[in-house]
Tab-separated table of C-alpha atoms and ligand atoms in Angstrom:
chain	number	residue	atom	x	y	z
A	207	UNK	CA	116.110	-68.122	79.422
A	208	UNK	CA	117.839	-71.534	80.471
A	209	UNK	CA	115.191	-73.827	80.495
A	210	UNK	CA	112.677	-73.237	83.078
A	211	UNK	CA	113.351	-69.696	83.491
A	212	UNK	CA	110.555	-69.174	80.496
A	213	UNK	CA	108.122	-69.980	83.105
A	214	UNK	CA	109.406	-67.529	85.124
A	215	UNK	CA	111.649	-69.070	87.192
A	216	UNK	CA	115.271	-67.203	86.730
A	217	UNK	CA	117.804	-69.778	87.452
A	218	UNK	CA	120.476	-68.788	89.581
A	219	UNK	CA	123.863	-69.542	87.827
A	220	UNK	CA	127.328	-69.662	89.792
A	221	UNK	CA	129.890	-69.436	87.750
A	222	UNK	CA	133.594	-70.329	89.039
A	223	UNK	CA	136.302	-68.354	87.710
A	224	UNK	CA	136.274	-64.930	86.249
A	225	UNK	CA	139.094	-65.946	83.383
A	226	UNK	CA	138.587	-65.159	79.698
A	227	UNK	CA	136.072	-68.587	79.739
A	228	UNK	CA	134.234	-67.840	82.782
A	229	UNK	CA	133.364	-63.928	81.879
A	230	UNK	CA	132.555	-64.764	78.632
A	231	UNK	CA	129.964	-67.455	79.920
A	232	UNK	CA	128.608	-65.280	82.834
A	233	UNK	CA	128.110	-62.541	79.365
A	234	UNK	CA	126.154	-65.638	77.790
A	235	UNK	CA	124.140	-66.807	80.895
A	236	UNK	CA	123.070	-62.992	81.746
A	237	UNK	CA	121.995	-62.843	77.909
A	238	UNK	CA	119.760	-65.501	78.531
A	239	UNK	CA	117.904	-63.981	81.613
A	240	UNK	CA	119.972	-65.900	84.248
A	241	UNK	CA	120.947	-64.578	87.834
A	242	UNK	CA	124.603	-64.934	87.076
A	243	UNK	CA	126.855	-65.046	90.056
A	244	UNK	CA	130.739	-65.121	88.983
A	245	UNK	CA	133.427	-65.967	91.569
A	246	UNK	CA	136.988	-65.300	91.464
A	247	UNK	CA	139.563	-66.211	93.471
A	248	UNK	CA	142.407	-63.370	92.398
A	249	UNK	CA	141.353	-59.710	93.147
A	250	UNK	CA	139.898	-57.857	90.532
A	251	UNK	CA	142.476	-57.670	87.408
A	252	UNK	CA	140.999	-54.196	86.415
A	253	UNK	CA	142.217	-52.653	89.829
A	254	UNK	CA	145.157	-55.037	90.900
A	255	UNK	CA	148.775	-53.467	90.483
A	256	UNK	CA	150.525	-56.797	89.646
A	257	UNK	CA	148.668	-59.478	87.750
A	258	UNK	CA	150.320	-62.692	87.781
A	259	UNK	CA	149.305	-65.681	85.938
A	260	UNK	CA	150.530	-67.094	82.622
A	261	UNK	CA	151.018	-66.000	79.039
A	262	UNK	CA	150.861	-62.112	78.461
A	263	UNK	CA	149.555	-62.283	75.638
A	264	UNK	CA	148.088	-65.037	73.293
A	265	UNK	CA	146.932	-65.563	69.968
A	266	UNK	CA	143.438	-65.056	69.054
A	267	UNK	CA	141.734	-66.664	66.199
A	268	UNK	CA	138.385	-67.431	64.323
A	269	UNK	CA	136.859	-69.731	66.997
A	270	UNK	CA	137.688	-67.068	69.709
A	271	UNK	CA	136.465	-64.092	67.432
A	272	UNK	CA	133.203	-65.764	66.770
A	273	UNK	CA	132.326	-66.080	70.319
A	274	UNK	CA	133.198	-62.359	70.892
A	275	UNK	CA	131.323	-61.367	68.072
A	276	UNK	CA	128.173	-63.240	69.835
A	277	UNK	CA	128.350	-60.891	72.493
A	278	UNK	CA	129.279	-57.561	70.555
A	279	UNK	CA	132.864	-57.618	71.789
A	280	UNK	CA	134.734	-58.758	68.607
A	281	UNK	CA	135.595	-55.185	67.033
A	282	UNK	CA	136.458	-53.865	70.844
A	283	UNK	CA	139.086	-56.574	70.863
A	284	UNK	CA	140.188	-56.257	67.371
A	285	UNK	CA	140.749	-52.733	67.787
A	286	UNK	CA	143.941	-52.857	70.166
A	287	UNK	CA	144.871	-56.404	68.762
A	288	UNK	CA	148.258	-56.785	66.486
A	289	UNK	CA	147.660	-59.056	63.243
A	290	UNK	CA	150.354	-61.883	62.687
A	291	UNK	CA	150.176	-62.708	59.460
A	292	UNK	CA	152.274	-65.630	59.704
A	293	UNK	CA	155.385	-67.286	61.057
A	294	UNK	CA	158.607	-65.654	60.776
A	295	UNK	CA	161.703	-68.365	61.589
A	296	UNK	CA	164.955	-67.498	62.782
A	297	UNK	CA	167.807	-69.982	62.142
A	298	UNK	CA	170.736	-70.506	64.573
A	299	UNK	CA	172.699	-67.896	62.499
A	300	UNK	CA	170.192	-65.183	62.881
A	301	UNK	CA	168.367	-65.403	59.430
A	302	UNK	CA	164.843	-64.848	58.983
A	303	UNK	CA	162.269	-66.495	56.670
A	304	UNK	CA	158.513	-66.036	56.325
A	305	UNK	CA	155.830	-68.603	56.396
A	306	UNK	CA	152.731	-67.017	55.403
A	307	UNK	CA	149.766	-68.583	57.362
A	308	UNK	CA	147.241	-67.691	54.828
A	309	UNK	CA	148.616	-66.419	51.323
A	310	UNK	CA	144.922	-67.342	49.832
A	311	UNK	CA	142.254	-65.525	51.792
A	312	UNK	CA	145.232	-63.379	53.900
A	313	UNK	CA	143.170	-64.285	57.291
A	314	UNK	CA	145.804	-64.137	60.114
A	315	UNK	CA	146.254	-64.714	63.703
A	316	UNK	CA	145.609	-61.485	66.534
A	317	UNK	CA	147.773	-60.985	69.202
A	318	UNK	CA	145.949	-60.139	72.136
A	319	UNK	CA	146.680	-58.634	75.709
A	320	UNK	CA	145.335	-61.255	78.297
A	321	UNK	CA	144.891	-58.417	80.934
A	322	UNK	CA	143.145	-56.102	78.190
A	323	UNK	CA	141.185	-59.018	77.040
A	324	UNK	CA	140.059	-60.239	80.342
A	325	UNK	CA	138.923	-56.522	81.137
A	326	UNK	CA	136.982	-55.943	78.047
A	327	UNK	CA	134.907	-59.232	79.228
A	328	UNK	CA	134.551	-57.896	82.566
A	329	UNK	CA	133.672	-54.305	82.026
A	330	UNK	CA	130.657	-55.941	79.773
A	331	UNK	CA	129.753	-58.228	82.623
A	332	UNK	CA	129.519	-54.914	84.845
A	333	UNK	CA	126.881	-53.554	82.388
A	334	UNK	CA	124.575	-56.594	83.204
A	335	UNK	CA	122.553	-55.975	86.366
A	336	UNK	CA	122.144	-59.614	86.534
A	337	UNK	CA	125.467	-60.079	87.121
A	338	UNK	CA	127.287	-59.530	90.324
A	339	UNK	CA	130.866	-60.072	90.290
A	340	UNK	CA	132.616	-61.737	93.694
A	341	UNK	CA	136.573	-61.130	93.451
A	342	UNK	CA	138.770	-62.522	96.091
A	343	UNK	CA	136.588	-65.532	96.314
A	344	UNK	CA	138.172	-69.030	96.133
A	345	UNK	CA	136.076	-72.246	95.979
A	346	UNK	CA	136.987	-74.768	98.415
A	347	UNK	CA	134.817	-77.289	98.246
A	348	UNK	CA	131.318	-78.058	96.719
A	349	UNK	CA	128.579	-80.609	96.937
A	350	UNK	CA	127.617	-80.693	93.248
A	351	UNK	CA	124.214	-82.826	93.894
A	352	UNK	CA	123.028	-80.189	96.328
A	353	UNK	CA	124.402	-76.769	94.145
A	354	UNK	CA	126.294	-75.959	97.663
A	355	UNK	CA	129.507	-74.201	97.435
A	356	UNK	CA	132.169	-72.810	100.217
A	357	UNK	CA	134.509	-70.107	99.364
A	358	UNK	CA	137.568	-68.806	101.182
A	359	UNK	CA	137.173	-65.174	101.096
A	360	UNK	CA	140.175	-62.742	101.354
A	361	UNK	CA	141.147	-61.410	104.616
A	362	UNK	CA	137.995	-63.454	106.158
A	363	UNK	CA	138.455	-65.785	108.502
A	364	UNK	CA	135.284	-67.983	107.888
A	365	UNK	CA	134.302	-70.065	104.961
A	366	UNK	CA	131.099	-68.629	103.307
A	367	UNK	CA	128.630	-70.579	101.822
A	368	UNK	CA	125.948	-70.292	99.059
A	369	UNK	CA	124.103	-72.389	96.866
A	370	UNK	CA	122.868	-72.232	93.263
A	371	UNK	CA	120.908	-74.328	90.504
A	372	UNK	CA	123.557	-74.836	88.173
A	373	UNK	CA	127.397	-74.568	89.067
A	374	UNK	CA	129.678	-73.595	86.036
A	375	UNK	CA	133.493	-74.641	86.548
A	376	UNK	CA	135.610	-72.074	84.408
A	377	UNK	CA	138.147	-72.385	86.969
A	378	UNK	CA	141.254	-73.445	84.962
A	379	UNK	CA	143.779	-76.383	83.927
A	380	UNK	CA	143.525	-77.215	88.024
A	381	UNK	CA	139.712	-76.670	88.601
A	382	UNK	CA	138.397	-77.331	91.752
A	383	UNK	CA	135.013	-77.956	90.060
A	384	UNK	CA	136.526	-80.673	87.966
A	385	UNK	CA	137.902	-82.268	91.193
A	386	UNK	CA	134.102	-82.747	92.645
A	387	UNK	CA	133.408	-84.245	89.403
A	388	UNK	CA	136.110	-86.687	89.461
A	389	UNK	CA	134.055	-88.410	92.248
A	390	UNK	CA	131.184	-88.973	90.346
A	391	UNK	CA	130.712	-92.235	89.079
A	392	UNK	CA	131.160	-92.461	84.928
A	393	UNK	CA	133.224	-89.993	84.855
A	394	UNK	CA	136.451	-90.234	83.187
A	395	UNK	CA	139.655	-88.451	83.390
A	396	UNK	CA	143.436	-88.187	82.607
A	397	UNK	CA	146.215	-85.661	82.711
A	398	UNK	CA	149.617	-85.635	81.270
A	399	UNK	CA	152.636	-83.181	82.123
A	400	UNK	CA	155.154	-82.855	79.070
A	401	UNK	CA	158.479	-83.121	80.180
A	402	UNK	CA	159.022	-79.480	78.902
A	403	UNK	CA	158.943	-76.492	80.901
A	404	UNK	CA	158.677	-72.705	79.746
A	405	UNK	CA	159.421	-69.467	81.024
A	406	UNK	CA	158.867	-65.615	79.983
A	407	UNK	CA	161.050	-63.208	78.604
A	408	UNK	CA	161.039	-59.995	77.010
A	409	UNK	CA	161.928	-58.002	73.886
A	410	UNK	CA	161.757	-54.398	75.110
A	411	UNK	CA	160.884	-51.629	72.711
A	412	UNK	CA	164.048	-49.558	71.505
A	413	UNK	CA	163.102	-45.878	70.976
A	414	UNK	CA	159.745	-46.402	71.113
A	415	UNK	CA	159.513	-48.636	68.209
A	416	UNK	CA	159.469	-52.660	67.741
A	417	UNK	CA	163.116	-54.396	67.838
A	418	UNK	CA	161.649	-56.999	65.288
A	419	UNK	CA	158.678	-57.004	62.688
A	420	UNK	CA	155.555	-56.712	64.558
A	421	UNK	CA	153.005	-58.481	62.182
A	422	UNK	CA	154.587	-62.183	62.659
A	423	UNK	CA	154.932	-64.801	65.237
A	424	UNK	CA	158.580	-65.487	65.336
A	425	UNK	CA	159.749	-68.987	65.999
A	426	UNK	CA	163.144	-69.952	66.715
A	427	UNK	CA	162.983	-73.563	66.160
A	428	UNK	CA	165.910	-75.994	67.658
A	429	UNK	CA	164.766	-79.362	67.608
A	430	UNK	CA	164.130	-80.276	70.927
A	431	UNK	CA	163.690	-76.969	72.509
A	432	UNK	CA	162.536	-73.397	71.073
A	433	UNK	CA	161.372	-69.808	71.586
A	434	UNK	CA	158.591	-68.085	70.218
A	435	UNK	CA	157.376	-64.347	70.335
A	436	UNK	CA	154.509	-62.532	70.041
A	437	UNK	CA	154.060	-58.475	69.537
A	438	UNK	CA	152.428	-56.337	72.523
A	439	UNK	CA	150.415	-53.131	72.131
A	440	UNK	CA	153.330	-51.252	74.041
A	441	UNK	CA	155.828	-52.430	70.800
A	442	UNK	CA	157.340	-55.034	72.920
A	443	UNK	CA	157.315	-58.781	72.400
A	444	UNK	CA	156.546	-61.560	74.961
A	445	UNK	CA	159.181	-64.378	73.997
A	446	UNK	CA	158.342	-68.005	75.511
A	447	UNK	CA	161.323	-69.939	76.062
A	448	UNK	CA	160.369	-73.834	75.881
A	449	UNK	CA	162.686	-76.338	76.660
A	450	UNK	CA	162.994	-79.738	78.190
A	451	UNK	CA	163.401	-79.356	81.982
A	452	UNK	CA	166.632	-80.859	82.060
A	453	UNK	CA	168.268	-78.632	79.607
A	454	UNK	CA	167.030	-75.510	82.169
A	455	UNK	CA	168.662	-77.545	84.787
A	456	UNK	CA	172.051	-77.249	83.141
A	457	UNK	CA	171.961	-73.489	82.866
A	458	UNK	CA	172.940	-72.600	86.105
A	459	UNK	CA	175.434	-69.687	85.785
A	460	UNK	CA	175.112	-66.273	84.445
A	461	UNK	CA	177.703	-67.334	81.998
A	462	UNK	CA	176.294	-70.700	80.785
A	463	UNK	CA	173.082	-68.917	80.231
A	464	UNK	CA	174.760	-66.417	77.853
A	465	UNK	CA	177.135	-69.200	76.183
A	466	UNK	CA	173.469	-71.226	75.664
A	467	UNK	CA	171.781	-68.010	74.335
A	468	UNK	CA	174.680	-67.162	71.901
A	469	UNK	CA	175.101	-70.602	70.661
A	470	UNK	CA	171.299	-70.853	69.586
A	471	UNK	CA	169.588	-67.642	69.916
A	472	UNK	CA	172.263	-65.330	68.450
A	473	UNK	CA	170.090	-62.921	66.893
A	474	UNK	CA	167.668	-62.489	69.965
A	475	UNK	CA	170.048	-62.035	72.763
A	476	UNK	CA	171.211	-58.289	71.940
A	477	UNK	CA	167.125	-57.667	71.759
A	478	UNK	CA	166.340	-59.061	74.823
A	479	UNK	CA	169.810	-57.574	76.446
A	480	UNK	CA	172.120	-59.658	78.520
A	481	UNK	CA	171.503	-58.069	81.855
A	482	UNK	CA	167.776	-58.573	81.301
A	483	UNK	CA	168.110	-61.777	80.467
A	484	UNK	CA	169.858	-63.033	83.452
A	485	UNK	CA	167.196	-61.036	85.619
A	486	UNK	CA	164.139	-62.728	83.793
A	487	UNK	CA	165.543	-65.865	83.450
A	488	UNK	CA	166.708	-66.668	87.096
A	489	UNK	CA	163.737	-64.541	88.640
A	490	UNK	CA	161.061	-67.579	88.191
A	491	UNK	CA	161.118	-71.377	87.960
A	492	UNK	CA	159.930	-72.941	84.640
A	493	UNK	CA	156.313	-73.473	84.482
A	494	UNK	CA	154.787	-77.216	83.737
A	495	UNK	CA	152.708	-77.654	80.940
A	496	UNK	CA	149.600	-80.139	81.319
A	497	UNK	CA	147.169	-81.908	78.964
A	498	UNK	CA	143.643	-83.048	80.672
A	499	UNK	CA	141.115	-85.184	78.930
A	500	UNK	CA	137.836	-85.868	80.471
A	501	UNK	CA	134.182	-86.663	80.173
A	502	UNK	CA	131.328	-86.278	80.893
A	503	UNK	CA	131.539	-82.251	81.278
A	504	UNK	CA	128.472	-82.241	83.363
A	505	UNK	CA	126.704	-83.488	86.506
A	506	UNK	CA	122.826	-84.208	85.922
A	507	UNK	CA	121.516	-80.731	85.698
A	508	UNK	CA	123.962	-79.405	88.294
A	509	UNK	CA	127.044	-78.901	87.253
A	510	UNK	CA	129.220	-78.014	84.138
A	511	UNK	CA	132.850	-77.378	83.444
A	512	UNK	CA	134.257	-75.349	80.250
A	513	UNK	CA	137.303	-74.099	79.086
A	514	UNK	CA	140.769	-75.061	80.819
A	515	UNK	CA	139.002	-77.035	83.212
A	516	UNK	CA	137.250	-79.303	81.077
A	517	UNK	CA	140.040	-79.804	78.538
A	518	UNK	CA	143.550	-77.790	79.158
A	519	UNK	CA	145.739	-78.488	76.463
A	520	UNK	CA	149.692	-77.926	76.003
A	521	UNK	CA	149.996	-74.216	74.291
A	522	UNK	CA	151.426	-75.116	70.694
A	523	UNK	CA	148.511	-74.434	68.383
A	524	UNK	CA	147.341	-71.128	70.211
A	525	UNK	CA	143.969	-72.886	70.800
A	526	UNK	CA	143.421	-73.266	74.497
A	527	UNK	CA	141.054	-70.045	74.708
A	528	UNK	CA	139.844	-70.115	71.369
A	529	UNK	CA	138.328	-73.585	72.328
A	530	UNK	CA	137.388	-72.218	75.602
A	531	UNK	CA	135.266	-69.553	73.817
A	532	UNK	CA	133.944	-72.019	71.340
A	533	UNK	CA	132.663	-74.220	74.388
A	534	UNK	CA	130.545	-71.067	75.178
A	535	UNK	CA	129.431	-70.706	71.479
A	536	UNK	CA	128.241	-74.263	71.432
A	537	UNK	CA	126.797	-74.325	74.969
A	538	UNK	CA	124.757	-70.973	74.346
A	539	UNK	CA	123.348	-72.500	71.038
A	540	UNK	CA	122.147	-75.850	72.887
A	541	UNK	CA	120.715	-74.037	75.768
A	542	UNK	CA	118.500	-72.088	73.338
A	543	UNK	CA	117.103	-74.990	72.208
A	544	UNK	CA	115.058	-74.991	75.297
A	545	UNK	CA	115.493	-78.628	76.153
A	546	UNK	CA	115.487	-79.495	79.646
A	547	UNK	CA	118.647	-78.427	81.222
A	548	UNK	CA	119.988	-82.029	82.121
A	549	UNK	CA	119.399	-83.061	78.416
A	550	UNK	CA	120.964	-79.918	77.359
A	551	UNK	CA	124.088	-80.501	79.228
A	552	UNK	CA	124.163	-84.239	78.042
A	553	UNK	CA	123.961	-82.846	74.737
A	554	UNK	CA	127.057	-80.420	75.297
A	555	UNK	CA	129.289	-83.182	76.532
A	556	UNK	CA	128.356	-85.739	73.571
A	557	UNK	CA	128.758	-83.100	70.975
A	558	UNK	CA	132.120	-81.265	72.367
A	559	UNK	CA	134.211	-84.211	73.877
A	560	UNK	CA	135.507	-85.908	70.572
A	561	UNK	CA	136.644	-82.150	69.663
A	562	UNK	CA	137.928	-81.501	72.864
A	563	UNK	CA	139.917	-84.560	72.618
A	564	UNK	CA	141.174	-84.028	69.014
A	565	UNK	CA	142.510	-80.433	69.961
A	566	UNK	CA	144.273	-81.215	72.903
A	567	UNK	CA	146.007	-84.234	70.617
A	568	UNK	CA	146.734	-81.506	67.766
A	569	UNK	CA	148.304	-79.178	70.480
A	570	UNK	CA	150.639	-81.777	71.376
A	571	UNK	CA	151.489	-82.531	67.912
A	572	UNK	CA	152.048	-78.910	67.054
A	573	UNK	CA	154.666	-78.977	69.451
A	574	UNK	CA	156.850	-81.274	67.364
A	575	UNK	CA	155.985	-79.307	64.279
A	576	UNK	CA	156.938	-75.762	65.587
A	577	UNK	CA	160.281	-76.819	67.173
A	578	UNK	CA	161.239	-79.216	64.593
A	579	UNK	CA	159.287	-79.556	61.588
A	580	UNK	CA	159.063	-76.087	60.474
A	581	UNK	CA	162.930	-76.264	59.690
A	582	UNK	CA	162.384	-79.416	57.323
A	583	UNK	CA	162.447	-78.666	53.746
A	584	UNK	CA	159.759	-81.718	53.785
A	585	UNK	CA	157.276	-79.603	56.041
A	586	UNK	CA	157.921	-76.615	53.379
A	587	UNK	CA	157.346	-78.741	50.269
A	588	UNK	CA	154.406	-79.736	51.963
A	589	UNK	CA	153.236	-76.217	52.950
A	590	UNK	CA	153.432	-75.295	49.308
A	591	UNK	CA	151.364	-77.928	48.258
A	592	UNK	CA	148.720	-77.191	50.696
A	593	UNK	CA	148.799	-73.703	50.001
A	594	UNK	CA	148.532	-74.335	45.890
A	595	UNK	CA	145.939	-76.579	46.188
A	596	UNK	CA	144.128	-74.735	48.541
A	597	UNK	CA	144.254	-71.652	45.944
A	598	UNK	CA	142.787	-73.775	43.088
A	599	UNK	CA	140.175	-75.669	45.233
A	600	UNK	CA	139.593	-73.156	48.230
A	601	UNK	CA	136.296	-75.361	49.650
A	602	UNK	CA	137.653	-78.843	48.855
A	603	UNK	CA	141.564	-78.552	49.993
A	604	UNK	CA	141.697	-76.552	53.476
A	605	UNK	CA	144.920	-77.325	54.992
A	606	UNK	CA	145.027	-78.374	58.826
A	607	UNK	CA	146.253	-75.305	59.910
A	608	UNK	CA	143.868	-73.411	58.230
A	609	UNK	CA	141.109	-75.207	59.028
A	610	UNK	CA	141.722	-75.383	62.860
A	611	UNK	CA	142.726	-71.600	63.369
A	612	UNK	CA	140.693	-69.828	60.488
A	613	UNK	CA	137.580	-71.607	60.207
A	614	UNK	CA	134.911	-73.105	62.807
A	615	UNK	CA	135.648	-76.582	61.298
A	616	UNK	CA	134.684	-79.424	64.319
A	617	UNK	CA	138.503	-80.320	65.577
A	618	UNK	CA	137.832	-83.900	65.209
A	619	UNK	CA	136.625	-83.002	61.371
A	620	UNK	CA	140.019	-80.995	60.973
A	621	UNK	CA	142.223	-84.567	61.839
A	622	UNK	CA	139.702	-86.364	59.708
A	623	UNK	CA	140.360	-83.965	56.571
A	624	UNK	CA	144.379	-84.211	56.934
A	625	UNK	CA	144.529	-88.078	57.377
A	626	UNK	CA	142.322	-87.809	54.054
A	627	UNK	CA	144.415	-85.260	52.219
A	628	UNK	CA	147.422	-87.781	53.343
A	629	UNK	CA	145.833	-90.552	51.709
A	630	UNK	CA	145.386	-88.674	48.607
A	631	UNK	CA	148.844	-87.188	48.230
A	632	UNK	CA	150.141	-90.683	48.975
A	633	UNK	CA	148.346	-92.694	46.430
A	634	UNK	CA	149.053	-89.681	43.852
A	635	UNK	CA	153.087	-89.853	44.675
A	636	UNK	CA	152.693	-93.843	44.446
A	637	UNK	CA	150.716	-93.701	41.440
A	638	UNK	CA	152.906	-91.070	39.889
A	639	UNK	CA	156.028	-93.114	40.740
A	640	UNK	CA	154.860	-96.209	39.539
A	641	UNK	CA	153.821	-94.322	36.077
A	642	UNK	CA	157.020	-92.984	35.672
A	643	UNK	CA	158.973	-96.352	36.439
A	644	UNK	CA	156.613	-97.832	33.702
A	645	UNK	CA	157.487	-95.302	31.406
A	646	UNK	CA	160.862	-95.365	32.195
A	647	UNK	CA	160.909	-99.345	31.305
A	648	UNK	CA	159.185	-99.228	28.272
A	649	UNK	CA	161.617	-96.611	26.927
A	650	UNK	CA	164.153	-98.711	28.157
A	651	UNK	CA	162.833	-101.788	26.258
A	652	UNK	CA	162.708	-99.863	23.289
A	653	UNK	CA	165.759	-98.763	22.862
A	654	UNK	CA	167.079	-102.224	23.629
A	655	UNK	CA	165.071	-103.585	20.652
B	198	LIG	P1	141.907	-69.591	83.232
B	198	LIG	O1	142.352	-68.381	82.035
B	198	LIG	O2	143.040	-70.466	83.755
B	198	LIG	O3	141.276	-68.695	84.364
B	198	LIG	C1	140.798	-69.511	85.209
B	198	LIG	C2	140.176	-68.622	86.171
B	198	LIG	O4	139.160	-69.159	87.863
B	198	LIG	C3	141.169	-67.895	87.177
B	198	LIG	O5	141.351	-66.620	86.962
B	198	LIG	C4	141.700	-68.078	88.681
B	198	LIG	O6	142.202	-67.392	89.332
B	198	LIG	C5	140.617	-68.533	88.563
B	198	LIG	N1	140.036	-69.741	89.371
B	198	LIG	C6	140.925	-71.001	89.904
B	198	LIG	N2	140.859	-71.401	90.774
B	198	LIG	C7	139.572	-70.844	91.531
B	198	LIG	C8	138.676	-71.178	92.508
B	198	LIG	N3	139.149	-72.533	93.232
B	198	LIG	N4	137.920	-70.494	92.988
B	198	LIG	C9	137.739	-69.194	91.934
B	198	LIG	N5	138.325	-68.945	91.154
B	198	LIG	C10	139.345	-69.921	90.779
B	198	LIG	N6	145.163	-69.978	74.340
B	198	LIG	C11	144.878	-69.652	73.029
B	198	LIG	O7	143.807	-69.615	72.441
B	198	LIG	N7	146.125	-68.692	72.131
B	198	LIG	C12	147.358	-68.458	72.325
B	198	LIG	O8	148.022	-68.217	72.084
B	198	LIG	C13	147.609	-69.268	74.204
B	198	LIG	N8	148.713	-69.120	74.824
B	198	LIG	C14	149.357	-69.725	75.711
B	198	LIG	C15	150.725	-69.611	76.413
B	198	LIG	C16	151.198	-70.278	77.227
B	198	LIG	C17	152.085	-70.115	77.981
B	198	LIG	C18	149.816	-70.677	78.060
B	198	LIG	C19	150.067	-71.160	79.570
B	198	LIG	C20	148.814	-70.977	77.557
B	198	LIG	C21	148.304	-70.291	76.274
B	198	LIG	N9	146.723	-70.396	75.799
B	198	LIG	C22	146.630	-70.094	74.818
B	198	LIG	C23	145.682	-71.474	76.709
B	198	LIG	C24	144.687	-70.239	77.461
B	198	LIG	O9	145.855	-69.450	78.285
B	198	LIG	C25	144.083	-70.995	78.287
B	198	LIG	O10	142.930	-71.789	77.414
B	198	LIG	C26	143.045	-70.149	78.687
B	198	LIG	O11	143.458	-68.973	79.593
B	198	LIG	C27	141.580	-70.746	79.380
B	198	LIG	O12	140.995	-69.800	79.991
B	198	LIG	P2	139.821	-70.237	81.173
B	198	LIG	O13	138.926	-69.273	81.505
B	198	LIG	O14	139.483	-71.436	81.042
B	198	LIG	O15	140.686	-70.636	82.393
């Protein structure tokens, strides 16, 4: 039980947001014996006809899998997930090449449907008598000192008021609970919008089959912009086009759009279909991408933020959800230490912020890697070197991507590890160059003599 409940007191925990992190957090608080209330602004996605929201599918990796395994849901989720063993790169002429994620231990990413995953988590919540779900409840204000909250409920005129011992904000990148924390002294906050937006397109199934090899994350790197595609259960691909807003703005007419695709994505155009492309492209505006760093994640023993509410990041490392789920793993292990709750929450902030900042930075870096570096010979040489050294020294030489996606190494440690590897390679290279020069010099001098 969360501290205090051992003395027979069940804490009333209000979780704001029944997305991927909120529903997972609800399961963990319920398993500890608390009285959990899960409030969600939208209607129940299991019964909603049209689910609006970002990215239809997501890459699930080690950290998310571990958190799902802890609540007994990993197998169920993986049963419908599609393994992606590496990146399939598409060049401008439509030629493809493969860069495996992990040729040594053969680990892979899994493409999972956001809706399916959320449904699995919400169904699991239903099995707990101590979880009550309140859909169409939007948190409007909160007094975190008192644990008081007000919600706007769909079809109701009056706001409803309620209270909790602990309020947990899992309400995403634009978190309302975080807005309350911003007002508390000592709360540091920064956000950064990038100049790139994204838009989702679709490569549909053809004759009931995938139109491209399904077990890869497809990338069309094009320097300052790129497109990626992840496979779906129904044999379609969700395609995400990421470009600077100014490039989006230049594509005003159907003809401009088709010319642009013929020039940059010639192999993808027939797969998407010209008509469908025009329809999907002009249907919505490109979405903004936000990176958020803040600290602390808690206020006394009253409030806490997790997931995107605490550390929204650009989506280019495929770690936002995985990191949010890892928050829950860490929090649960700290709560199980039975410290007083304020100490436990403070320990959570202290143990997490450096890693959350690190993954926000890594996600920014990976955008450059995906749209630009993957095409370069130097990137491929480094990848080959990393893979060879990883094969020879699997414990000592874990490449950055593998440590982030296929291990639970703290994110800040992943960066430190990479810096150490860079330094060693740099020294080795410099030493080899120097040695070669000396040998060449010696041979030359001998010949002169
Ligand atoms: P959210 O998923 O945003 O859920 C927040 C919930 O809170 C929502 O249901 C919302 O309706 C509700 N809510 C909001 N405000 C209120 C309120 N006031 N009252 C009540 N409820 C409220 N991550 C990965 O790990 N892998 C990927 O491959 C990946 N791909 C991505 C691709 C794109 C294009 C984007 C944009 C993100 C991607 N992410 C990925 C990141 C991932 O989507 C997020 O990190 C993840 O959804 C965060 O989960 P969350 O529960 O914290 O927040």
